[in-house]
Amino acid sequence: MTNTYRDVGVAGQQDEEDFVDILEERRLSSDLGFALRTFSPQLHKGSPPCSSAELHRAVLESQYLRYVTKEVAMETGSCEQEVREEVCGILGEMSQNLQLRFIRLMAYMMTKVFKTVFSAIFVNVEGLNMLQQATQENPVILMPNHRSYIDFLVISYIMFSYDIPVPVIAAGIPLAGMKIVGEILRRSGAFFIRRAIGSDRLYWAVLSEYVRTVVRKGFAPLEFFVEGLRSRTLKSISPKLGMMHMVLEPFLKGEVYDITLVPISISYDRVLEESLLAHELLGVPKPRESTMGLLKASSVLQENYGSMHVNFGRPLSVRQLCEGKINRCQYNLTPRDLPQKPSADVQACVSWMAHLMVRIQEEGSRISPWSLMACLLLQTPATVLTEQGLLWHRLTEKTLWLRRLALDFGAHLNWPEQIPDSDVLLSTLALHRTVVHQKAGRVFLVWGGEPEGRHPVSPEEGVMRTAAAALMLVSYRNQSLHVFVRPALLATAMSVTKSTERDDLLAYFCFLQDVFSNEFIFIPGRSSQDFEEAGYLLKKCKAVHISQQEVTVSDSGLEVLSFLQELLKPFINSYQLMFRYLCEDADQIFTEKQFLHAVRTLATNAVLSGELDTYEVLSSNVQKNVLSALQRLRMATKVKRSENEEYKVDRAAVGRAGDVLSGKVPPQVLRATPAARL
Amino acid sequence: MASNSSRGSSERHRIAQHRLSVIAGHLQRPLNGDTTIRATECKAQGTRPDVATEMKTVPRRRQEIMKWNGWGYNDSKFIYNKNGQAEFTGKRYRLSGMIIPGLRDWMESTFGATVQHKTPATPVLNTSAVQPPTLNEAFVEGIKSTGIPFSHDPEDRVFRSHGHCLHEIFPLREGKVGRVPDMVVWPKCHNDVVKTVELACKHNVCLIPFGGGTSVSSALECPPEETRSIVSLDTSQMNRVLWIDEKNLTAHVEAGIIGQDLERLLNESGYCTGHEPDSMEFSSLGGWVATRASGMKKNIYGNIEDLVVHIKMVTPRGVIEKSCQGPRMSTGPDVHHFILGSEGTLGVVTEVTMKIRPVPEYQKYGSVVFPNFEQGVACLREVARQRCAPASIRLMDNEQFQFGHALKPQVSSIFTSFLDGLKKFYITKFKGFDPSRLCVATLLFEGDREKVLQHEKQVYDIAAKFGGLAAGEDNGQRGYMLTFVIAYLRDLGMDYFVIGESFETSVPWDRVLDICRNVKARIVQECKDRGVQFQPLSTCRVTQTYDAGACVYFYFAFNYRGLSDPLHVYAQVEHAAREEILANGGSLSHHHGVGKLRKEWMRETVSDVGLGMLKSVKDYVDPNNIFGNRNLL
């Protein structure tokens, strides 16, 4: 079984003992002493330190920016000086101003916060050692996943503790707007990027030159979230390619010998923003990032959030990854500092690499018992959870069963070995008492919002409340979804197509990957390997027999297969509901807002009538993913009409896709637009 | 060493004398009386058409004066003497007979190559290891009847079976011989070549022209798939300067002449070509034309394509030459450019008319130390921008600077060593240069005295802007000496488990630093990945400047102790290094040529159509592949 991402390596996670709790030492010694510790990181050879002013100047004086400035001036008809001033403005807004003083301040404050909020922060020392080595050899890119605001500085905090150069971090511009905090972040190494840059050529130019200069100079690692933003669903997000391309360019153009990518998986037992996220997904707007908001939110800091795992993956050489994929000679015939559209092979490689990084992040994450429980709870009818309750010993039994399956599938669990399993599960339950509670040997879902019985709740409101709780479960289930998704696609293919022929199964498997590639991360162009992997894993847990042409269910396989099929069902049902709505009821042209509203109403009714048994369709994330999937599959197009972006849907095509999804029609090859647009 | 010559009645004679000492400056030992007399003699005889006949440097039996399995003259080599110190033997070079105290330490610290681990070469060729010749009797009879000398002696044949690539020399040292030519012929003039080529066509034998034998592109390797009789056409006996045209400043020369002879003969008349490739002691005029050679003083004199006015080449289709000696023509694509760089695939260059220049009045070496390589490159770029490059300007990186230092001969007085110490103190302590980062540019100025001094000032002023400090003539001169002795040094390395070679490229200015860094790093990494147990030497210099770019020269060597197939490892690393060069915008070759070593990259280098053009020329000129060395295409 060859797995590209396994070949290139997921490191440092074989031995659980490798993880050490960095808070342990902090609890024993003085926080101030820690903040004032001697910090002597070893810099990458040959690169002298670079102050932010020097960086600023290098960017401003680059040939590339001078060229773009001139072009933009010509296009807009303004004088070059004006455009130059605009460039300075953008750069001022963007620049980091990394200062060791502020790192120390952060270290002091964060130690205080972390000690109250987390019971432990585990890091793998072996990964850190490799990272330390790597920082001395080539420019390093730190690529953590993004699940919580905490992610933002925890890496710097760890670097500071281990004498590794503190990174320069790409952050969203809203953070810069926070009073004082924005400035502290800036001085801790953050640089700020606007959202929705769109076609602002000048902005792109400044940003990309800034990023490239940081990489070229190699005076500090660069940290960025390849997923682009914080995942509201705790599920990996399809990577954004623009930043990835900027980061790789200095290598592609030969300006540096190599670049080292370090995937980092941050896993939380419990995410600080959990309830905020669920409400956001149900349409309650996210509070604006503000210092006041932060202070108000400090109440969340009084709770326990269990432990946090930061797993530093094995450093990957971009040079090795690009081997045979990109012909670097393509940069020979144009000056390297002129803007150039990336060629098809570069686009494909950037996309591949970005997806690969997200997959490695997934593989490196630690799965908590709670996530496994969430998978099972979501397979229990909602009425059972809200009314009768689920038998605790039954849940325990199933969770232990699922633990074995997850281990069979190669997952890395965060499951304390020394403690009896029942205690592990009980303490897990205690940690998540905001979501479920146990009463008389049964487990119930906690209803969010105001206490019960103040005034009668309307049925619709009842659905929303259950949904809020259910979506919290969904988020935690999502933490382990990547472990099961490939076998689950195959299991679903087996049940939907009712075929045992490999070719039929593969065709449907690929179809599902096409439809769901906004939901789950699939490395482009690897469908058949993914299929092989799914088959291998199912065979490994003795759920199927595989021969040259056939995949058949084994006698003991039903339990596994039905679990996997159930796991995907919410997605299939949600998509089907929306497909049906689109080809039967919806106007042919609509805005996103109209769509979300209509689906919400429709779904609420469907849930009330018992026609639908999933709350996931109420998540705006799933709804938006359907729109992106349709666009990607060229079944819908975005049109711009009078300020509004509207969608135009090809009803017949959506109808066909629905039929294929339900198994009425065999899948034909769907034409997806390449996801590799930068 | 640069002395002014006073202008007198026999001015030209004096200049010629001076010129000889100039060559000796970076090449040879101070002249002895013998040569002075000879120069006088030649002068007394005037410009005779056949001045060369009595002073052949290259005899037919080359092995009598040159190594059959190493570089250069039999009498000149690096050895460790009784005291364990490195010494250069013989009398030919400035370094000859001198002790080089730093070399052994350098070898040990750079390569981990110690005197205990020796890999001596087979001293004598075992002729029984040489395949008996496949002779084409009809052809042999034909040659006999023309009276052109020929041989099928194994030693003669082995000598002409190789150039100086590592993979050609290394097996010879172990006494291993592959496919060798079946016969060697020594035509004495253009007509002899015409006859030979006609016979070869008639009897379908394969001809491989052989000039100086200094190829480093596997160009002289006999294609193993060749089943016909292979005849090596040795041009060394066609070595006369046929005439000198003082009105137009051209000389008409037979193409087999080697660089040092050509320069010596012209000097006797007060002229020079100024073409000085590093191999000029042994390489031939015809070879320069066939590979598009470049000389270190090209900034003044131009590369070979700038120097030739007229070329005569014998091909299977007949003789190709232009009808006049106009300095430039607009008559379609220049047919000279089919010949230049044809690498022996189309025919034999027999006679060349070349530009000549009066021997310069004054010559001066110089050197500049820079705090780091980046500053050095910036300075060279500025010099090129202002178009004020001296005859030669080269920038060596830190490793090569240290290498040059290791080659310093034993100093004669305490005073000199004291001065050296002082200089070192000044640069590293007072000026704060990091000894592990600093690098040095070597300079050579030529022309009349005043202009040279003026020029020198201009260049040093530019250097100062980039933090460069003038570091004296001596350092400069030693830098140039290094390029002449490095090939001898490789033989010493091979005696102690060290193998290595050089390769080159040309690259636009903006990519010079990147290519140097990346290629050097790639070499180090590839060695590591392939199990080389010792840190390799991976070093470069910027060796030529142009308006739009520069020529970069890499040296790469490593200690192969512990490797089962060092040649294979070496070839893989070199291959990777070339890939890296191409990926960084470098050319396939600046002056070494393509041969068979680099021909896999020809298509991507010149495009499908380009390759097709070259192929169709080959198909027309040589349809039966008589010139079957299979280079280039």
Coordinates of N, CA, C and O in Angstrom, one line a residue, chain B residues 339-442:
Chain B
I339 N 30.5 25.3 -38.4 CA 31.8 24.6 -38.1 C 32.1 24.8 -36.6 O 32.5 23.9 -35.9
L340 N 32.0 26.1 -36.2 CA 32.3 26.4 -34.8 C 31.3 25.6 -33.9 O 30.1 25.7 -34.0
G341 N 31.9 24.7 -33.0 CA 31.1 23.9 -32.2 C 30.6 22.6 -32.8 O 29.7 22.0 -32.2
S342 N 31.1 22.3 -34.0 CA 30.6 21.0 -34.6 C 31.2 19.8 -34.0 O 30.8 18.7 -34.2
E343 N 32.2 20.0 -33.1 CA 32.8 18.9 -32.3 C 33.2 17.6 -33.1 O 32.9 16.5 -32.7
G344 N 33.7 17.9 -34.3 CA 34.2 16.8 -35.0 C 33.2 15.9 -35.7 O 33.5 14.8 -36.2
T345 N 32.0 16.4 -35.8 CA 30.9 15.6 -36.4 C 30.8 15.8 -37.9 O 30.1 15.1 -38.5
L346 N 31.4 16.9 -38.4 CA 31.2 17.2 -39.8 C 32.4 17.1 -40.6 O 32.3 16.9 -41.8
G347 N 33.6 17.2 -40.0 CA 34.8 17.2 -40.7 C 36.0 17.6 -39.9 O 35.9 17.7 -38.7
V348 N 37.1 17.8 -40.6 CA 38.3 18.2 -39.9 C 38.7 19.7 -40.3 O 38.8 20.0 -41.4
V349 N 38.8 20.5 -39.3 CA 39.3 21.9 -39.5 C 40.8 21.8 -39.8 O 41.6 21.2 -39.1
T350 N 41.2 22.3 -41.0 CA 42.6 22.1 -41.3 C 43.4 23.4 -41.2 O 44.6 23.4 -40.9
E351 N 42.8 24.5 -41.7 CA 43.5 25.8 -41.6 C 42.6 26.9 -41.2 O 41.4 26.9 -41.5
V352 N 43.2 27.8 -40.4 CA 42.4 28.9 -39.9 C 43.1 30.2 -40.0 O 44.3 30.3 -39.8
T353 N 42.4 31.3 -40.5 CA 43.0 32.6 -40.5 C 42.4 33.3 -39.2 O 41.2 33.3 -39.0
M354 N 43.4 33.8 -38.4 CA 43.0 34.3 -37.1 C 43.4 35.8 -37.0 O 44.4 36.2 -37.6
K355 N 42.7 36.5 -36.2 CA 43.1 37.9 -35.9 C 44.4 37.8 -35.0 O 44.4 36.9 -34.1
I356 N 45.3 38.7 -35.2 CA 46.4 38.8 -34.2 C 46.6 40.2 -33.8 O 46.0 41.1 -34.4
R357 N 47.2 40.4 -32.6 CA 47.4 41.7 -32.1 C 48.9 41.9 -31.7 O 49.6 40.9 -31.4
P358 N 49.4 43.1 -31.7 CA 50.8 43.3 -31.3 C 50.8 42.9 -29.8 O 49.9 43.1 -29.1
V359 N 51.9 42.3 -29.4 CA 52.1 41.9 -28.0 C 51.9 43.1 -27.1 O 52.6 44.1 -27.4
P360 N 51.1 43.1 -26.1 CA 50.9 44.3 -25.3 C 52.2 44.7 -24.6 O 53.0 43.8 -24.2
E361 N 52.3 46.0 -24.4 CA 53.5 46.5 -23.8 C 53.7 46.2 -22.3 O 54.7 46.0 -21.8
Y362 N 52.5 46.1 -21.7 CA 52.6 46.0 -20.2 C 51.5 45.1 -19.7 O 50.4 45.1 -20.3
Q363 N 51.8 44.4 -18.7 CA 50.8 43.5 -18.1 C 51.0 43.5 -16.6 O 52.1 43.6 -16.1
K364 N 49.8 43.5 -15.9 CA 49.9 43.6 -14.5 C 48.8 42.7 -13.8 O 47.6 42.8 -14.3
Y365 N 49.2 41.9 -12.9 CA 48.2 41.2 -12.1 C 47.7 42.0 -11.0 O 48.3 43.0 -10.6
G366 N 46.6 41.6 -10.4 CA 46.1 42.3 -9.3 C 45.1 41.4 -8.6 O 44.7 40.3 -9.1
S367 N 44.7 41.8 -7.4 CA 43.6 41.0 -6.7 C 42.9 41.9 -5.7 O 43.4 42.9 -5.3
V368 N 41.7 41.6 -5.4 CA 40.8 42.3 -4.5 C 40.2 41.3 -3.6 O 39.7 40.3 -4.0
V369 N 40.2 41.6 -2.3 CA 39.5 40.8 -1.3 C 38.2 41.4 -1.0 O 38.1 42.6 -0.7
F370 N 37.1 40.6 -1.0 CA 35.8 41.1 -0.6 C 35.3 40.4 0.7 O 35.7 39.2 0.9
P371 N 34.5 41.1 1.4 CA 34.1 40.5 2.7 C 33.2 39.2 2.5 O 33.2 38.3 3.3
N372 N 32.5 39.2 1.3 CA 31.8 37.9 1.0 C 31.5 37.8 -0.5 O 31.8 38.8 -1.2
F373 N 31.0 36.7 -0.9 CA 30.8 36.4 -2.3 C 29.8 37.3 -2.9 O 29.9 37.8 -4.1
E374 N 28.7 37.6 -2.2 CA 27.7 38.5 -2.7 C 28.2 39.8 -3.1 O 27.9 40.3 -4.2
Q375 N 29.1 40.4 -2.3 CA 29.7 41.7 -2.6 C 30.6 41.6 -3.8 O 30.6 42.5 -4.7
G376 N 31.3 40.5 -3.9 CA 32.2 40.3 -5.0 C 31.4 40.2 -6.3 O 31.8 40.8 -7.3
V377 N 30.3 39.5 -6.3 CA 29.5 39.4 -7.5 C 28.9 40.7 -7.9 O 28.9 41.1 -9.1
A378 N 28.5 41.5 -6.9 CA 27.9 42.8 -7.2 C 29.0 43.7 -7.8 O 28.7 44.4 -8.8
C379 N 30.2 43.5 -7.4 CA 31.3 44.3 -8.0 C 31.6 43.9 -9.4 O 31.7 44.8 -10.3
L380 N 31.6 42.6 -9.7 CA 31.8 42.2 -11.1 C 30.7 42.7 -12.0 O 30.9 43.0 -13.1
R381 N 29.5 42.6 -11.4 CA 28.4 43.1 -12.2 C 28.5 44.6 -12.6 O 28.3 45.0 -13.7
E382 N 29.0 45.3 -11.6 CA 29.2 46.7 -11.9 C 30.3 47.0 -12.9 O 30.2 47.8 -13.8
V383 N 31.3 46.2 -12.8 CA 32.4 46.3 -13.7 C 31.9 46.0 -15.1 O 32.2 46.7 -16.1
A384 N 31.1 45.0 -15.2 CA 30.5 44.6 -16.5 C 29.6 45.7 -17.0 O 29.6 46.1 -18.2
R385 N 28.8 46.3 -16.1 CA 27.9 47.4 -16.5 C 28.6 48.6 -17.1 O 28.2 49.1 -18.1
Q386 N 29.8 48.9 -16.4 CA 30.6 50.0 -16.9 C 31.5 49.6 -18.1 O 32.2 50.4 -18.6
R387 N 31.4 48.4 -18.5 CA 32.2 47.8 -19.5 C 33.7 48.2 -19.4 O 34.3 48.7 -20.3
C388 N 34.2 48.0 -18.2 CA 35.6 48.3 -18.0 C 36.3 47.0 -17.4 O 37.3 47.2 -16.7
A389 N 35.9 45.9 -17.8 CA 36.5 44.7 -17.3 C 37.9 44.6 -17.8 O 38.2 44.9 -19.0
P390 N 38.9 44.3 -17.0 CA 40.3 44.1 -17.4 C 40.4 42.8 -18.3 O 39.3 42.2 -18.5
A391 N 41.5 42.6 -18.8 CA 41.7 41.4 -19.7 C 41.1 40.2 -19.1 O 40.4 39.4 -19.7
S392 N 41.3 40.0 -17.8 CA 40.7 38.9 -17.1 C 40.2 39.4 -15.7 O 41.0 40.1 -15.1
I393 N 39.1 39.0 -15.3 CA 38.6 39.2 -13.9 C 37.8 38.0 -13.5 O 37.0 37.5 -14.2
R394 N 38.3 37.4 -12.4 CA 37.7 36.2 -11.9 C 37.4 36.4 -10.4 O 38.2 36.9 -9.7
L395 N 36.3 35.8 -10.0 CA 35.9 35.9 -8.6 C 35.9 34.5 -8.0 O 35.1 33.7 -8.4
M396 N 36.8 34.2 -7.1 CA 36.8 32.9 -6.5 C 36.0 32.9 -5.2 O 36.1 33.9 -4.4
D397 N 35.3 31.9 -4.9 CA 34.5 31.8 -3.6 C 35.5 31.5 -2.5 O 36.7 31.3 -2.7
N398 N 35.0 31.4 -1.3 CA 35.8 31.3 -0.1 C 36.6 30.0 -0.2 O 37.8 29.9 0.1
E399 N 36.0 28.9 -0.6 CA 36.6 27.6 -0.6 C 37.8 27.6 -1.6 O 38.9 27.1 -1.3
Q400 N 37.6 28.3 -2.7 CA 38.6 28.3 -3.7 C 39.8 29.3 -3.3 O 40.9 29.0 -3.6
F401 N 39.4 30.3 -2.5 CA 40.4 31.2 -2.0 C 41.3 30.4 -1.0 O 42.5 30.5 -1.1
Q402 N 40.7 29.6 -0.2 CA 41.5 28.8 0.7 C 42.4 27.8 0.0 O 43.5 27.5 0.4
F403 N 41.8 27.2 -1.1 CA 42.5 26.3 -1.9 C 43.7 27.0 -2.5 O 44.9 26.5 -2.4
G404 N 43.5 28.2 -3.0 CA 44.6 28.9 -3.6 C 45.7 29.2 -2.5 O 46.9 29.1 -2.8
H405 N 45.3 29.4 -1.3 CA 46.2 29.7 -0.2 C 47.0 28.5 0.1 O 48.2 28.6 0.4
A406 N 46.4 27.3 0.0 CA 47.1 26.0 0.3 C 48.2 25.8 -0.7 O 49.1 25.0 -0.5
L407 N 48.1 26.4 -1.9 CA 49.1 26.2 -3.0 C 50.3 27.2 -2.9 O 51.1 27.2 -3.8
K408 N 50.3 27.9 -1.9 CA 51.4 28.9 -1.7 C 52.7 28.1 -1.5 O 52.8 27.3 -0.6
P409 N 53.7 28.4 -2.4 CA 55.0 27.7 -2.2 C 55.6 28.2 -0.9 O 55.3 29.3 -0.4
Q410 N 56.6 27.4 -0.4 CA 57.4 27.8 0.8 C 58.0 29.2 0.6 O 58.6 29.5 -0.4
V411 N 57.7 30.0 1.6 CA 58.3 31.4 1.5 C 59.8 31.4 1.8 O 60.2 30.6 2.7
S412 N 60.5 32.2 1.1 CA 61.9 32.2 1.1 C 62.4 32.9 2.4 O 63.5 32.5 2.9
S413 N 61.8 33.9 2.8 CA 62.3 34.7 3.9 C 61.3 34.9 5.0 O 60.1 34.8 4.8
I414 N 61.9 35.1 6.2 CA 61.0 35.4 7.3 C 60.2 36.7 7.1 O 59.1 36.8 7.4
F415 N 60.9 37.6 6.3 CA 60.3 38.9 6.0 C 58.9 38.7 5.3 O 57.9 39.3 5.6
T416 N 59.0 37.8 4.2 CA 57.8 37.6 3.5 C 56.7 37.0 4.3 O 55.5 37.4 4.3
S417 N 57.1 36.0 5.2 CA 56.0 35.4 6.0 C 55.5 36.4 7.0 O 54.3 36.4 7.3
F418 N 56.4 37.3 7.5 CA 55.9 38.3 8.4 C 54.9 39.2 7.7 O 53.9 39.6 8.2
L419 N 55.2 39.6 6.4 CA 54.3 40.5 5.7 C 53.0 39.8 5.5 O 51.9 40.4 5.6
D420 N 53.0 38.5 5.1 CA 51.8 37.7 5.0 C 50.9 37.8 6.2 O 49.7 38.0 6.2
G421 N 51.6 37.6 7.3 CA 50.9 37.6 8.6 C 50.2 39.0 8.8 O 49.1 39.1 9.3
L422 N 51.0 40.0 8.5 CA 50.5 41.4 8.7 C 49.3 41.6 7.8 O 48.3 42.2 8.3
K423 N 49.4 41.1 6.6 CA 48.2 41.3 5.7 C 47.0 40.6 6.2 O 45.9 41.2 6.2
K424 N 47.2 39.4 6.6 CA 46.1 38.6 7.1 C 45.5 39.3 8.3 O 44.2 39.5 8.5
F425 N 46.3 39.9 9.2 CA 45.9 40.6 10.4 C 45.0 41.8 10.0 O 43.9 42.0 10.5
Y426 N 45.5 42.5 9.0 CA 44.9 43.7 8.6 C 43.5 43.4 8.0 O 42.5 44.0 8.4
I427 N 43.4 42.4 7.2 CA 42.1 42.1 6.6 C 41.1 41.5 7.6 O 39.9 41.9 7.6
T428 N 41.5 40.5 8.4 CA 40.6 39.8 9.2 C 40.3 40.6 10.5 O 39.2 40.6 11.0
K429 N 41.3 41.2 11.1 CA 41.1 41.8 12.4 C 40.8 43.3 12.2 O 39.8 43.8 12.7
F430 N 41.6 44.0 11.4 CA 41.4 45.4 11.3 C 40.1 45.7 10.5 O 39.3 46.6 10.9
K431 N 40.0 45.0 9.4 CA 38.8 45.3 8.5 C 37.6 44.4 8.9 O 36.5 44.6 8.3
G432 N 37.8 43.5 9.7 CA 36.7 42.7 10.2 C 36.1 41.7 9.2 O 35.0 41.3 9.3
F433 N 36.9 41.3 8.2 CA 36.5 40.3 7.3 C 36.4 38.9 7.9 O 37.4 38.6 8.7
D434 N 35.4 38.2 7.7 CA 35.3 36.8 8.3 C 36.1 35.9 7.4 O 35.8 35.7 6.2
P435 N 37.2 35.2 7.9 CA 38.0 34.4 7.0 C 37.2 33.3 6.4 O 37.7 32.7 5.4
S436 N 36.1 32.9 7.0 CA 35.4 31.8 6.4 C 34.3 32.3 5.4 O 33.6 31.5 4.8
R437 N 34.3 33.6 5.2 CA 33.3 34.1 4.2 C 34.0 34.9 3.1 O 33.5 35.1 2.0
L438 N 35.2 35.5 3.4 CA 35.7 36.4 2.4 C 36.1 35.7 1.1 O 36.2 34.5 1.1
C439 N 36.2 36.4 0.1 CA 36.5 35.8 -1.2 C 37.4 36.8 -2.0 O 37.5 38.0 -1.6
V440 N 38.0 36.3 -3.1 CA 39.0 37.2 -3.7 C 38.7 37.2 -5.2 O 38.4 36.2 -5.8
A441 N 38.9 38.4 -5.8 CA 38.9 38.5 -7.3 C 40.3 38.6 -7.8 O 41.1 39.4 -7.2
T442 N 40.6 37.9 -8.8 CA 41.9 38.1 -9.4 C 41.8 38.8 -10.7 O 40.8 38.7 -11.4

